[in-house]
Short mmCIF file of C-alpha atoms and ligand atoms in Angstrom, two decimals:
data_model
loop_
_atom_site.label_atom_id
_atom_site.label_comp_id
_atom_site.label_asym_id
_atom_site.label_seq_id
_atom_site.Cartn_x
_atom_site.Cartn_y
_atom_site.Cartn_z
CA MET A 1 20.37 -11.18 -35.64
CA SER A 2 23.20 -13.51 -37.19
CA ILE A 3 22.62 -17.30 -38.03
CA SER A 4 25.14 -18.25 -35.10
CA ARG A 5 23.46 -16.05 -32.84
CA LYS A 6 19.84 -17.53 -33.63
CA LEU A 7 20.72 -20.84 -33.23
CA LYS A 8 22.14 -20.37 -30.39
CA ASP A 9 19.22 -18.92 -28.74
CA GLN A 10 16.85 -21.44 -30.32
CA LEU A 11 19.62 -24.62 -27.85
CA VAL A 12 17.98 -22.26 -24.60
CA VAL A 13 16.08 -24.21 -22.75
CA PRO A 14 15.45 -24.06 -18.92
CA SER A 15 16.49 -25.54 -16.01
CA LEU A 16 14.34 -28.70 -14.53
CA GLU A 17 14.05 -26.49 -11.15
CA GLN A 18 12.74 -23.31 -13.26
CA LEU A 19 10.20 -25.39 -15.52
CA ALA A 20 8.52 -26.71 -11.86
CA TRP A 21 8.63 -22.87 -10.89
CA GLN A 22 6.47 -21.95 -14.25
CA ASP A 23 4.51 -24.55 -13.37
CA MET A 24 2.91 -23.34 -10.11
CA GLU A 25 1.62 -20.45 -12.06
CA LEU A 26 0.35 -18.65 -9.12
CA GLY A 27 2.04 -17.16 -6.01
CA MET A 28 0.85 -15.05 -3.01
CA PHE A 29 3.29 -12.46 -1.56
CA CYS A 30 2.80 -11.69 1.67
CA HIS A 31 4.13 -8.15 3.18
CA PHE A 32 3.39 -8.21 6.77
CA GLY A 33 6.14 -6.23 9.65
CA ILE A 34 6.65 -3.11 11.76
CA ASN A 35 5.25 -1.26 8.57
CA THR A 36 1.57 -3.06 9.21
CA PHE A 37 1.66 -1.35 13.03
CA CYS A 38 2.43 2.12 11.68
CA ASP A 39 -0.16 2.55 8.99
CA GLN A 40 3.19 3.23 6.62
CA GLU A 41 4.63 1.30 2.89
CA TRP A 42 7.93 2.50 3.44
CA GLY A 43 9.63 2.79 7.69
CA GLU A 44 12.59 4.71 7.97
CA GLY A 45 13.94 1.61 10.72
CA LYS A 46 12.58 4.26 13.51
CA ASP A 47 9.49 2.43 15.00
CA ALA A 48 10.00 0.80 18.07
CA PRO A 49 9.56 -3.25 18.50
CA SER A 50 7.27 -2.92 20.65
CA LEU A 51 4.31 -1.46 18.42
CA PHE A 52 5.31 -5.43 16.82
CA ASN A 53 2.23 -7.03 18.60
CA PRO A 54 -0.26 -9.08 16.27
CA ASP A 55 -1.82 -11.22 19.01
CA GLY A 56 -4.27 -12.93 17.17
CA LEU A 57 -1.53 -14.16 14.15
CA ASP A 58 -2.72 -17.17 11.88
CA ALA A 59 -0.04 -17.94 9.28
CA LYS A 60 -2.45 -20.90 8.65
CA GLN A 61 -5.16 -19.11 7.53
CA TRP A 62 -2.76 -17.02 5.18
CA VAL A 63 -1.00 -20.18 3.97
CA ARG A 64 -4.56 -21.81 3.54
CA SER A 65 -6.34 -19.05 1.88
CA ALA A 66 -3.53 -19.41 -0.60
CA LYS A 67 -3.82 -23.01 -1.24
CA GLU A 68 -7.88 -22.99 -1.18
CA ALA A 69 -7.60 -19.94 -3.73
CA GLY A 70 -5.68 -22.27 -6.09
CA PHE A 71 -2.03 -20.78 -5.62
CA ARG A 72 0.95 -22.93 -5.13
CA TYR A 73 3.85 -20.89 -3.63
CA PHE A 74 3.60 -18.26 -1.09
CA ILE A 75 6.27 -15.29 -0.44
CA LEU A 76 7.09 -14.02 2.86
CA THR A 77 8.42 -10.36 3.71
CA ALA A 78 10.88 -11.93 6.05
CA LYS A 79 12.86 -8.26 6.33
CA HIS A 80 11.25 -5.36 4.45
CA HIS A 81 14.06 -2.01 4.47
CA ASP A 82 13.04 -0.64 7.58
CA GLY A 83 14.88 -3.42 9.01
CA PHE A 84 12.85 -5.20 10.97
CA CYS A 85 13.04 -8.40 11.08
CA LEU A 86 10.39 -11.18 11.70
CA TRP A 87 12.91 -13.95 12.43
CA PRO A 88 14.45 -13.83 15.93
CA THR A 89 17.81 -13.54 13.54
CA ALA A 90 21.23 -12.99 16.15
CA THR A 91 22.22 -10.21 13.65
CA THR A 92 20.57 -7.27 15.10
CA ASP A 93 17.64 -6.65 18.16
CA TYR A 94 15.55 -5.00 15.64
CA SER A 95 13.75 -8.70 15.71
CA VAL A 96 10.24 -9.74 16.74
CA ALA A 97 12.52 -11.20 20.06
CA SER A 98 12.62 -7.22 20.99
CA SER A 99 8.53 -7.26 20.36
CA PRO A 100 5.74 -8.30 23.09
CA TRP A 101 4.20 -10.34 20.60
CA LYS A 102 4.62 -13.69 22.47
CA GLU A 103 7.01 -12.57 25.01
CA GLY A 104 9.68 -12.47 22.16
CA GLN A 105 8.95 -15.78 21.64
CA GLY A 106 8.03 -16.30 18.46
CA ASP A 107 9.25 -16.21 14.78
CA VAL A 108 7.17 -15.35 11.86
CA VAL A 109 8.91 -17.06 9.14
CA GLN A 110 9.52 -20.79 10.89
CA GLU A 111 5.22 -20.43 11.49
CA CYS A 112 5.20 -19.59 7.41
CA ALA A 113 7.51 -22.31 6.71
CA ASP A 114 5.26 -24.90 8.83
CA ALA A 115 1.95 -23.61 7.74
CA CYS A 116 3.35 -24.32 3.98
CA ARG A 117 5.02 -26.98 4.69
CA GLU A 118 1.67 -28.94 6.02
CA GLU A 119 -0.40 -27.25 3.34
CA GLY A 120 2.06 -28.41 0.87
CA ILE A 121 2.77 -25.65 -0.99
CA GLY A 122 6.22 -23.99 -1.91
CA PHE A 123 7.61 -21.80 0.87
CA GLY A 124 10.45 -18.40 -0.07
CA ILE A 125 11.15 -15.57 1.35
CA TYR A 126 12.16 -11.79 0.63
CA VAL A 127 15.12 -9.97 2.51
CA SER A 128 15.83 -6.45 1.40
CA PRO A 129 18.80 -5.83 0.27
CA TRP A 130 18.52 -2.50 1.47
CA ASP A 131 18.57 -1.71 5.34
CA ARG A 132 17.34 1.60 6.77
CA HIS A 133 17.45 0.95 10.35
CA GLU A 134 20.95 -1.16 10.82
CA PRO A 135 24.08 1.22 10.89
CA CYS A 136 26.36 -0.54 9.73
CA TYR A 137 24.19 0.38 6.41
CA ALA A 138 26.97 2.77 5.58
CA ASP A 139 30.25 0.74 5.63
CA PRO A 140 29.59 -2.15 2.65
CA GLN A 141 32.36 -4.37 4.04
CA LYS A 142 30.37 -4.26 6.64
CA TYR A 143 26.91 -4.73 5.94
CA ASP A 144 28.02 -7.09 3.60
CA ASP A 145 28.75 -9.94 6.36
CA PHE A 146 25.45 -8.42 7.83
CA TYR A 147 23.19 -9.09 5.09
CA CYS A 148 24.86 -12.63 4.78
CA ARG A 149 24.81 -13.99 8.54
CA GLN A 150 21.24 -12.77 8.19
CA LEU A 151 20.78 -14.63 4.23
CA GLU A 152 22.83 -17.83 6.03
CA GLU A 153 20.43 -18.12 9.34
CA LEU A 154 17.02 -18.34 6.75
CA LEU A 155 18.31 -20.62 4.58
CA SER A 156 19.69 -22.33 6.40
CA GLY A 157 16.88 -22.90 9.26
CA TYR A 158 13.51 -22.28 7.09
CA GLY A 159 14.13 -24.47 4.06
CA PRO A 160 13.84 -25.67 1.32
CA LEU A 161 13.02 -22.24 -0.35
CA VAL A 162 11.59 -22.25 -3.63
CA GLU A 163 12.74 -18.30 -3.98
CA ILE A 164 14.66 -15.77 -2.56
CA TRP A 165 12.86 -12.00 -3.62
CA PHE A 166 15.71 -9.61 -3.82
CA ASP A 167 13.80 -6.29 -4.08
CA GLY A 168 16.07 -4.07 -6.08
CA ALA A 169 14.26 -0.38 -4.53
CA GLY A 170 16.02 1.92 -2.45
CA SER A 171 19.76 0.08 -3.76
CA GLU A 172 20.37 1.76 -6.93
CA GLY A 173 23.88 2.74 -7.37
CA ARG A 174 25.08 0.68 -3.82
CA GLU A 175 26.80 -2.75 -4.70
CA TYR A 176 26.73 -5.66 -3.01
CA ASP A 177 29.02 -8.60 -2.70
CA TRP A 178 26.77 -10.78 -5.12
CA PRO A 179 29.25 -13.72 -5.57
CA ARG A 180 29.09 -14.20 -2.09
CA ILE A 181 25.82 -13.87 -1.72
CA MET A 182 24.50 -16.46 -4.87
CA ASP A 183 27.54 -18.76 -2.91
CA LEU A 184 25.27 -18.91 0.18
CA VAL A 185 22.53 -20.19 -1.66
CA LYS A 186 23.78 -22.39 -3.96
CA ARG A 187 25.02 -23.80 -0.48
CA TYR A 188 21.95 -23.88 1.61
CA GLN A 189 19.04 -23.63 -1.37
CA PRO A 190 20.16 -24.83 -4.64
CA GLY A 191 16.88 -25.11 -6.06
CA ALA A 192 15.52 -21.97 -5.17
CA MET A 193 14.56 -19.44 -8.05
CA VAL A 194 16.35 -15.93 -7.64
CA PHE A 195 14.51 -12.96 -8.41
CA ASN A 196 16.09 -10.33 -10.48
CA MET A 197 19.26 -9.77 -8.46
CA GLY A 198 23.00 -11.24 -8.92
CA ALA A 199 22.62 -13.96 -10.80
CA PRO A 200 18.74 -14.13 -11.37
CA THR A 201 16.99 -17.68 -12.63
CA ILE A 202 13.23 -15.35 -12.32
CA ARG A 203 12.96 -11.40 -12.85
CA TRP A 204 10.66 -8.95 -12.93
CA VAL A 205 8.39 -8.69 -15.65
CA GLY A 206 9.24 -4.21 -14.90
CA ASN A 207 5.61 -3.15 -13.57
CA GLU A 208 4.15 -3.61 -10.17
CA ASP A 209 0.43 -4.23 -12.21
CA GLY A 210 0.51 -7.85 -12.01
CA VAL A 211 0.61 -7.61 -16.10
CA ALA A 212 3.07 -8.55 -18.45
CA PRO A 213 4.00 -7.25 -21.72
CA TYR A 214 2.96 -9.69 -25.13
CA PRO A 215 5.52 -11.50 -26.17
CA CYS A 216 7.28 -11.74 -22.89
CA TRP A 217 10.20 -14.31 -23.85
CA ASN A 218 11.80 -16.23 -21.78
CA THR A 219 15.08 -16.01 -22.93
CA ALA A 220 17.90 -13.49 -21.63
CA ASP A 221 18.52 -12.39 -24.79
CA SER A 222 15.15 -10.97 -25.64
CA SER A 223 14.17 -9.53 -22.27
CA ARG A 224 17.14 -7.28 -21.24
CA GLY A 225 15.00 -4.70 -21.84
CA SER A 226 11.90 -5.41 -19.70
CA MET A 227 14.82 -5.42 -16.40
CA PHE A 228 14.24 -3.41 -13.23
CA SER A 229 17.94 -1.78 -13.07
CA GLU A 230 20.88 -1.62 -14.37
CA GLU A 231 22.25 -4.04 -11.97
CA SER A 232 20.91 -6.53 -14.18
CA LEU A 233 22.81 -5.66 -17.48
CA LYS A 234 25.46 -6.46 -15.38
CA TRP A 235 24.45 -10.07 -14.03
CA LEU A 236 27.39 -13.08 -12.39
CA PRO A 237 28.54 -14.36 -16.07
CA GLU A 238 26.45 -18.15 -14.14
CA THR A 239 23.43 -16.44 -15.11
CA PRO A 240 21.27 -18.41 -17.27
CA GLY A 241 19.96 -18.06 -21.00
CA TRP A 242 16.57 -18.40 -19.59
CA VAL A 243 14.99 -16.12 -17.20
CA PRO A 244 11.32 -16.39 -16.92
CA ALA A 245 8.85 -13.31 -15.45
CA GLU A 246 7.30 -12.94 -12.49
CA CYS A 247 4.51 -10.16 -12.40
CA ASP A 248 3.76 -9.05 -8.75
CA VAL A 249 0.81 -6.82 -7.51
CA PRO A 250 -1.50 -5.94 -4.65
CA ILE A 251 -4.74 -7.06 -4.34
CA ARG A 252 -5.64 -3.55 -2.85
CA LYS A 253 -4.26 -1.46 -5.61
CA ASP A 254 -1.05 0.38 -4.47
CA ARG A 255 -0.82 -0.94 -1.33
CA TRP A 256 1.67 -3.84 -0.12
CA PHE A 257 1.18 -4.18 3.47
CA TRP A 258 -2.30 -3.51 5.77
CA HIS A 259 -3.80 0.00 6.03
CA PRO A 260 -7.00 0.77 8.24
CA ASP A 261 -9.99 1.60 5.98
CA GLU A 262 -8.88 0.93 2.49
CA GLU A 263 -11.06 -1.84 1.58
CA HIS A 264 -12.37 -0.11 -1.40
CA LEU A 265 -8.91 -0.37 -2.84
CA LEU A 266 -9.50 -4.22 -3.30
CA LEU A 267 -9.18 -4.90 -7.21
CA SER A 268 -12.54 -6.98 -8.27
CA VAL A 269 -12.78 -10.44 -9.67
CA ASP A 270 -13.00 -8.73 -13.26
CA GLN A 271 -9.77 -6.74 -12.37
CA LEU A 272 -8.14 -9.55 -10.91
CA MET A 273 -9.01 -11.66 -13.71
CA GLU A 274 -7.43 -9.20 -16.50
CA ILE A 275 -4.65 -9.26 -14.39
CA TYR A 276 -4.27 -13.50 -14.64
CA ASN A 277 -4.83 -13.27 -18.71
CA ARG A 278 -1.91 -10.59 -18.36
CA SER A 279 0.10 -12.34 -16.33
CA VAL A 280 -0.72 -16.39 -16.53
CA GLY A 281 -1.69 -15.80 -19.47
CA HIS A 282 1.12 -14.41 -21.29
CA GLY A 283 2.91 -16.98 -20.55
CA ALA A 284 4.53 -15.51 -16.87
CA THR A 285 3.71 -16.31 -13.44
CA LEU A 286 1.75 -13.94 -10.94
CA LEU A 287 2.66 -13.28 -7.86
CA LEU A 288 -0.45 -11.33 -6.39
CA ASN A 289 -0.06 -10.08 -2.33
CA VAL A 290 -2.47 -10.05 0.34
CA ALA A 291 -1.31 -8.34 3.67
CA PRO A 292 -2.19 -9.87 7.05
CA ASP A 293 -3.96 -6.84 9.46
CA GLN A 294 -3.04 -5.59 13.00
CA ARG A 295 -4.00 -8.96 14.59
CA GLY A 296 -2.01 -10.81 12.63
CA LEU A 297 -4.95 -12.42 10.30
CA LEU A 298 -5.75 -12.02 6.36
CA PRO A 299 -9.23 -9.17 6.54
CA GLU A 300 -11.75 -11.92 5.63
CA ALA A 301 -12.59 -9.10 2.93
CA ASP A 302 -9.05 -9.90 1.54
CA VAL A 303 -9.67 -13.03 1.65
CA LYS A 304 -13.22 -13.25 -0.10
CA GLN A 305 -11.72 -11.49 -2.77
CA LEU A 306 -8.98 -13.66 -3.19
CA LEU A 307 -11.10 -17.04 -2.58
CA ALA A 308 -13.85 -15.55 -5.97
CA PHE A 309 -10.69 -14.86 -7.82
CA GLY A 310 -9.97 -18.76 -7.57
CA GLY A 311 -12.72 -19.67 -8.51
CA GLU A 312 -13.00 -17.27 -10.97
CA ILE A 313 -10.16 -19.03 -12.89
CA LYS A 314 -11.67 -22.46 -12.07
CA ARG A 315 -15.36 -21.53 -13.43
CA ARG A 316 -12.85 -19.94 -16.90
CA PHE A 317 -10.84 -22.75 -17.06
CA GLY A 318 -11.81 -25.64 -14.70
CA HIS A 319 -13.22 -27.85 -17.49
CA ALA A 320 -11.96 -27.54 -21.57
CA LEU A 321 -14.73 -28.76 -24.19
CA ALA A 322 -11.80 -30.25 -26.28
CA GLU A 323 -7.78 -30.39 -25.97
CA CYS A 324 -5.31 -32.05 -27.81
CA SER A 325 -1.11 -32.09 -28.24
CA GLY A 326 1.19 -32.83 -30.20
CA SER A 327 4.72 -32.33 -32.31
CA GLY A 328 4.35 -30.44 -35.38
CA GLU A 329 3.20 -27.13 -37.42
CA VAL A 330 -0.36 -27.65 -37.24
CA ALA A 331 -1.77 -29.02 -33.72
CA GLN A 332 -5.82 -29.16 -33.92
CA LEU A 333 -8.39 -30.62 -31.74
CA THR A 334 -12.27 -31.75 -32.81
CA LEU A 335 -14.79 -30.25 -30.51
CA PRO A 336 -17.49 -33.18 -29.47
CA GLN A 337 -19.90 -30.90 -31.37
CA ALA A 338 -20.26 -28.43 -32.44
CA CYS A 339 -19.80 -25.82 -29.15
CA VAL A 340 -19.78 -22.11 -28.23
CA ILE A 341 -16.00 -21.19 -27.14
CA ASP A 342 -14.42 -18.30 -26.81
CA HIS A 343 -10.85 -18.44 -25.25
CA VAL A 344 -7.67 -21.02 -26.22
CA VAL A 345 -5.36 -21.65 -24.01
CA ILE A 346 -2.26 -23.13 -25.65
CA MET A 347 1.14 -24.66 -23.70
CA GLU A 348 4.74 -25.28 -25.60
CA GLU A 349 6.74 -28.12 -24.09
CA ILE A 350 9.07 -25.30 -22.63
CA ALA A 351 11.49 -27.92 -21.34
CA HIS A 352 12.35 -28.16 -25.01
CA GLY A 353 12.47 -24.59 -25.86
CA GLU A 354 10.60 -21.93 -26.75
CA ARG A 355 10.09 -23.06 -30.37
CA VAL A 356 7.34 -21.27 -31.58
CA ARG A 357 7.68 -17.65 -33.20
CA GLN A 358 4.18 -16.77 -34.78
CA TYR A 359 0.93 -18.90 -35.60
CA VAL A 360 -2.27 -18.23 -36.22
CA LEU A 361 -5.68 -19.48 -34.21
CA GLU A 362 -8.74 -20.41 -36.17
CA ALA A 363 -11.51 -22.16 -36.01
CA PHE A 364 -13.90 -24.60 -38.53
CA VAL A 365 -17.27 -22.42 -38.64
CA ASP A 366 -20.16 -23.10 -41.06
CA GLY A 367 -17.57 -25.04 -43.58
CA GLU A 368 -14.57 -22.69 -43.45
CA TRP A 369 -11.39 -21.88 -41.38
CA LEU A 370 -12.06 -18.41 -39.83
CA GLU A 371 -8.90 -16.44 -38.64
CA LEU A 372 -9.57 -16.01 -34.43
CA THR A 373 -6.22 -14.20 -34.03
CA ARG A 374 -3.10 -14.14 -34.10
CA GLY A 375 0.18 -14.71 -32.12
CA SER A 376 4.10 -14.79 -31.67
CA ALA A 377 5.51 -16.39 -27.58
CA ILE A 378 3.60 -19.32 -26.69
CA GLY A 379 6.09 -20.42 -23.85
CA HIS A 380 4.44 -21.96 -21.26
CA LYS A 381 0.87 -20.79 -21.70
CA LYS A 382 -0.84 -18.39 -23.43
CA ILE A 383 -4.60 -17.20 -23.36
CA ASP A 384 -6.09 -15.78 -26.48
CA ALA A 385 -9.79 -14.36 -25.84
CA PHE A 386 -11.90 -13.85 -29.01
CA SER A 387 -15.62 -13.29 -29.62
CA GLN A 388 -17.68 -16.11 -29.03
CA VAL A 389 -17.81 -18.26 -32.49
CA THR A 390 -19.50 -22.08 -32.89
CA ALA A 391 -17.03 -24.25 -34.29
CA ASP A 392 -16.76 -27.89 -34.71
CA LYS A 393 -13.04 -28.11 -34.82
CA VAL A 394 -10.00 -25.57 -33.51
CA ARG A 395 -6.54 -25.41 -34.99
CA MET A 396 -3.18 -23.46 -34.71
CA ARG A 397 -1.42 -23.18 -37.31
CA VAL A 398 2.14 -22.74 -36.45
CA LEU A 399 3.57 -20.01 -39.49
CA GLU A 400 7.36 -19.46 -37.65
CA SER A 401 9.06 -21.80 -35.52
CA ALA A 402 13.19 -21.98 -34.02
CA ALA A 403 12.22 -25.94 -33.93
CA SER A 404 9.97 -28.32 -34.50
CA PRO A 405 7.20 -27.01 -32.57
CA LYS A 406 6.08 -29.74 -29.38
CA ILE A 407 2.45 -28.20 -28.17
CA LYS A 408 2.18 -29.87 -24.11
CA SER A 409 -1.74 -28.96 -24.89
CA MET A 410 -4.12 -26.71 -26.45
CA ALA A 411 -8.06 -26.77 -24.71
CA ALA A 412 -10.90 -24.89 -25.68
CA TYR A 413 -13.01 -22.32 -23.55
CA ARG A 414 -16.56 -21.44 -23.64
CA CYS A 415 -15.92 -18.63 -20.38
CA GLY A 416 -18.59 -16.50 -21.37
CA GLU A 417 -22.18 -16.28 -20.44
C1 FUL B 501 9.06 -2.66 -4.24
C2 FUL B 501 9.65 -2.25 -2.11
O1 FUL B 501 9.40 -0.45 -2.82
C3 FUL B 501 7.69 -1.93 -2.21
O2 FUL B 501 7.51 -2.06 -1.42
C4 FUL B 501 7.30 -3.73 -2.31
O3 FUL B 501 8.03 -4.79 -1.29
C5 FUL B 501 7.38 -4.22 -3.56
C6 FUL B 501 7.27 -5.77 -3.86
O4 FUL B 501 8.30 -3.74 -4.30
O5 FUL B 501 10.24 -2.79 -4.48
#
């Protein structure tokens, strides 16, 4: 890498909106729609709106569950690939307005937006570009108009939005009018993150298992390899140099929508914690899907698991034994007395960029420094797990950095029994 390129890299920093988004760490994804009533994942757009009748729908239950589990934002599938719209759009009659639910007077997007505002968590929308119902999809220009009108309704009517989720599935080889779409986002929701297409401000991590590779750098230059499609290589020029990753995964293995009798697919709390450590713990954001059932409620078993997961995060990381912050090549904390520890969580001041490139973590045990582990990227957060040691002090020595390291926090924990 040439020196000038390296210097340029060092200067890449997040926008204020990206910083705020990365601080949220945990989002809940919510796949709900006509598929929920058809026991399917990818409807062809032929299922009758009369099937949609979630007569116990309570978006507050969805959002409250997310909030109680410690999630900070919530993303609803306003339109999945089947084209069925969860808001009463003027663009098509393939929507809730043609369903028996609330006699066609309901609006799921509005109910979610209201619930998020009441609970004080961020609201985002997923709007599939690929539309298997809409006849004009075959005509790119006409469909661009149609899709932009849909987006305009959503962007202008339900904000503020923290994220717009553009799903690349089904769109391989298809060009949409991204400059026009991005103009709409900028006009109505300038603070919203744009997921993975157009001029993205956040990126797909490259799998649907909820885990980020390590290292998972935030800079676009070092992350292109993990992008979803060829499309992302043709990003619009205004795509920023800082593009953090979001890790999406459903709480029921490989199932984004609800299906009957599949509680056995629920991930265990241990599996969810493994996912947490490899997403949030690798500096990325975790977007965990929990799908409402045909009543329009999150199933009790899923809520129980979600809350158990949130509880376990708090149990492990809610109380630090000691914490420090500061600038320079060494961050060191002193434990109140010799303590058993098994995790250290480090956060960089990413407002100043991703400065740490290599580090070693050490514990002062029986009068000498013992190496616990080594790492490269820290970024927003790095969770290091290691076998239990009884230590008086912990230090991180930065071995390589792009500029003087700025550590927002380094904290030691005992998570195991
Ligand atoms: C994929 C879609 O095809 C799935 O149905 C789901 O929406 C997932 C989040 O993204 O690309």
